[in-house]
mmCIF file of C-alpha atoms in Angstrom:
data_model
loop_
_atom_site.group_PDB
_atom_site.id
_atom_site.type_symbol
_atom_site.label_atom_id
_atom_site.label_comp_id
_atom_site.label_asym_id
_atom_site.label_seq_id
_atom_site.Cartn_x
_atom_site.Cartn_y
_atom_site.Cartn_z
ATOM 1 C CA UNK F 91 -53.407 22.405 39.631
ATOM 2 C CA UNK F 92 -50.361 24.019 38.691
ATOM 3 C CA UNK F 93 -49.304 25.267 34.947
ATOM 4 C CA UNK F 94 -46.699 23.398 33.218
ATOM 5 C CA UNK F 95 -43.189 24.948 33.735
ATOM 6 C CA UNK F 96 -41.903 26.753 30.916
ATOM 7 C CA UNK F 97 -38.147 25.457 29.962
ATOM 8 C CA UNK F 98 -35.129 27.945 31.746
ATOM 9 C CA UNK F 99 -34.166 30.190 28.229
ATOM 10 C CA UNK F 100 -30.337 29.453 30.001
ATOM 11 C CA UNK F 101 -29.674 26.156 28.339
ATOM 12 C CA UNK F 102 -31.136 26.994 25.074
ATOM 13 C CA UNK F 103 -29.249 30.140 24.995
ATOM 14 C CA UNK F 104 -25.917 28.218 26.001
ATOM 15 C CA UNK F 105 -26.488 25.670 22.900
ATOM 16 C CA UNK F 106 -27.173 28.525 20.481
ATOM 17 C CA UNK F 107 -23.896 30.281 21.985
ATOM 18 C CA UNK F 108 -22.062 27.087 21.468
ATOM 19 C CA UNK F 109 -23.643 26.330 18.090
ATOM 20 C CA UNK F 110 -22.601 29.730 16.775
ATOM 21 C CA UNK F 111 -19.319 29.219 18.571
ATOM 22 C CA UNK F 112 -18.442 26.121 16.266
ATOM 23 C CA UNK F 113 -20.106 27.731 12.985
ATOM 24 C CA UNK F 114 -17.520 30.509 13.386
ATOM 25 C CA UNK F 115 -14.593 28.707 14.007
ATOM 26 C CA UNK F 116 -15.006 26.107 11.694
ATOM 27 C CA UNK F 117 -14.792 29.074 9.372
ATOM 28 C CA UNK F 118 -11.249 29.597 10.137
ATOM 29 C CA UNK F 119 -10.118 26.319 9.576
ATOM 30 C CA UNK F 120 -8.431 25.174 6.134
ATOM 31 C CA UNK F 121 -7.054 21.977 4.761
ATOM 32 C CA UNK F 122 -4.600 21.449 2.507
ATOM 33 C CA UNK F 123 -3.534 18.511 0.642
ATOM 34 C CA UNK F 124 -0.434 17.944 -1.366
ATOM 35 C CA UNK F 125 0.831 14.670 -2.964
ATOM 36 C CA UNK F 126 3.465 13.973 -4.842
ATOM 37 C CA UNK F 127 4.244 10.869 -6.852
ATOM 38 C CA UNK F 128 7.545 9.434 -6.076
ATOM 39 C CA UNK F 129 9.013 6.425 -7.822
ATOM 40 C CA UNK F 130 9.168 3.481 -6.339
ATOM 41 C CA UNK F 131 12.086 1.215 -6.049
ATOM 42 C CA UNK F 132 12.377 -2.288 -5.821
ATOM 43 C CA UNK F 133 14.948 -4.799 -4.960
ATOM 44 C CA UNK F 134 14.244 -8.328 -5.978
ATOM 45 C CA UNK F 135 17.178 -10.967 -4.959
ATOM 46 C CA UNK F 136 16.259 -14.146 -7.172
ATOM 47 C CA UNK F 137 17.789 -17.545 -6.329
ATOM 48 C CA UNK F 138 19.051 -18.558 -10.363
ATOM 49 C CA UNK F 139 21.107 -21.388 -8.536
ATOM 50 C CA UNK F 140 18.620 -23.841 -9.235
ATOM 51 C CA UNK F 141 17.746 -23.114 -12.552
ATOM 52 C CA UNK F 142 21.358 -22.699 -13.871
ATOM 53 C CA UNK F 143 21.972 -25.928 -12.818
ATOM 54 C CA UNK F 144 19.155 -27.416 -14.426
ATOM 55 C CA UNK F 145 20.244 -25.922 -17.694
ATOM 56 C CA UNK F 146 23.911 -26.864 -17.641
ATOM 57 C CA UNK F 147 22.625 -30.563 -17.025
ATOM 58 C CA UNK F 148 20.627 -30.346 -19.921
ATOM 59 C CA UNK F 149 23.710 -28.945 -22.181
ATOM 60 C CA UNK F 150 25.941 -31.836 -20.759
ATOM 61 C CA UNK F 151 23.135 -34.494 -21.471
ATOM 62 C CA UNK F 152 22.718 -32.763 -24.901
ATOM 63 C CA UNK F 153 26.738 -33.343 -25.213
ATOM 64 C CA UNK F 154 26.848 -36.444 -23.554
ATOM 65 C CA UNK F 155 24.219 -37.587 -26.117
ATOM 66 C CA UNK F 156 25.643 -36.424 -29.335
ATOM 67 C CA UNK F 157 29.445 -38.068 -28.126
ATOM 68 C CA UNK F 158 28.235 -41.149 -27.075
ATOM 69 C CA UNK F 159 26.161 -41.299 -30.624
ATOM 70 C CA UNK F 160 29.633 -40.093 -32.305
ATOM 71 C CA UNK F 161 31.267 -43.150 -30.392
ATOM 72 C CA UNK F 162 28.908 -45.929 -31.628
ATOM 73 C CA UNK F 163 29.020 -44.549 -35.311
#
């Protein structure tokens, strides 16, 4: 019966190479953030056509009103 096989040190050693490959550039790297706060602008196009002319008929049926109650008097 043979022994078990002992594992190759190669790919061991080539993950700790890589692991301390990655630990020491990763200590390199920097981030920076900047933000800014910019106003923001709006443009708002509202359709008043509808409700002008719902309040100009209700000044002409306030006038209408108040001549035809002028008439009958």
């Amino acid at each position: 019966m043979k022994p078990p096989e002992t594992p190759s040190p190669k790919p061991m050693l080539a993950a700790a190479t890589l692991a301390l490959l990655a630990l020491s550039a990763s200590g390199c790297l920097s981030v920076r953030t900047h933000s800014t706060f910019d106003p923001i602008y709006l443009n708002l196009d509202i359709n008043l056509k509808v409700q002008l002319q719902q309040e100009l008929a209700d000044i002409f049926s306030e006038i209408d009103a108040a001549s035809s109650t002028v008439t009958e008097q």
